[in-house]
Amino acid sequence: MKTASLKIGQLAKATGVSNETIRFYESKGLLTASERSSNGYRHYGSDALQRLRFILRAKRVGFSLDEIAELLALRTHADAHTCEEVKHYTQNKMQQIDSKIAELQAIRQSLATLHQACCGGSESAEHCSILNALDDPNHE
Amino acid sequence: MKTASLKIGQLAKATGVSNETIRFYESKGLLTASERSSNGYRHYGSDALQRLRFILRAKRVGFSLDEIAELLALRTHADAHTCEEVKHYTQNKMQQIDSKIAELQAIRQSLATLHQACCGGSESAEHCSILNALDDPNHE
DNA sequence: ATAAACCTTGTAGTCGACTATAGAGTCAAG
DNA sequence: CTTGACTCTATAGTCGACTACAAGGTTTAT
């Protein structure tokens, strides 16, 4: 017995994307069906589910499909690269992620200031105008 | 005396984007020149510098120009909305940012595992193949 | 056994975010 | 006073990431 094989539509439904998007990702080399049945239908295992979720997660935080392909290549055939390369690449990518987190935190801070400055009542928000002085002026 | 007025090219250089991009952002209502000199040239104050940096920061973490416009609208004429609205909007946006941070941390974790699994030597990385078992299997 | 609901490939169209080009005016240096 | 580096507007082209057909084959439900 094998763990739940999914057809394209089921995979699509499970992840909230369209069938076309999945085929598009396949054409870009991001996600291949583990096998095709005799009628040509694509069949996916739960690894594909994980992989696709990884893709979507990475997309939401601003990685391009090309960058995501790189990340995935690293995961799936790390044997094509030396350990040294993998070490360097992951190191770099982690730093990149740390900057993204820092940038998100900066934006979050602006919003938090705005949020706190705001009385929350139903009057116009013009009273809460500490506003413009936001955005860290001392960065990069 | 006023604080450093910048022409478009200087603003572009300072932020690493092209003049065209700045004009494009203006056409989208993201960034307007504080004034035009008699010859029609755009002139920007340091607020524009901050504003543009905010735009780029938000872009890097996956916000669309439309979303960024919304964020900026909030900052600049909060008087157009009630406090209540602002409170709700910022609350929502902060949650969205928190998910993005969580997603980044998940990706970072995958990379960290990969990084640690890897010996770092110059041999092929096929030894470091704890690889595929990455990606949290238990998260939406 | 026929219709509805799937799947296939292939090609074309869309949308967001630029990017480049044309044709013009302005300004600072030699 | 002209050459080179800037600026302007306006329009067209590009690129990434889909999205929507078209034209067909398959499977399932009645």
PDB file of C-alpha atoms in Angstrom, chain B residues 15 22 25 28 53 65 80 107 109 116 122-123:
ATOM      1  CA  THR B  15      18.151  54.327  -3.383  1.00  0.00           C
ATOM      2  CA  ILE B  22      10.668  56.752  -9.642  1.00  0.00           C
ATOM      3  CA  TYR B  25       5.957  55.054  -8.825  1.00  0.00           C
ATOM      4  CA  LYS B  28       1.016  54.897  -9.427  1.00  0.00           C
ATOM      5  CA  ARG B  53      13.111  53.252   1.102  1.00  0.00           C
ATOM      6  CA  LEU B  65       2.641  48.132  -5.121  1.00  0.00           C
ATOM      7  CA  ALA B  80      -9.337  60.320   5.805  1.00  0.00           C
ATOM      8  CA  ILE B 107      12.310  28.253   5.375  1.00  0.00           C
ATOM      9  CA  GLN B 109      14.879  26.236   9.565  1.00  0.00           C
ATOM     10  CA  GLN B 116      24.175  21.469   9.681  1.00  0.00           C
ATOM     11  CA  SER B 122      35.047  19.461  -0.714  1.00  0.00           C
ATOM     12  CA  GLU B 123      33.538  16.009  -1.324  1.00  0.00           C
TER      13      GLU B 123
END
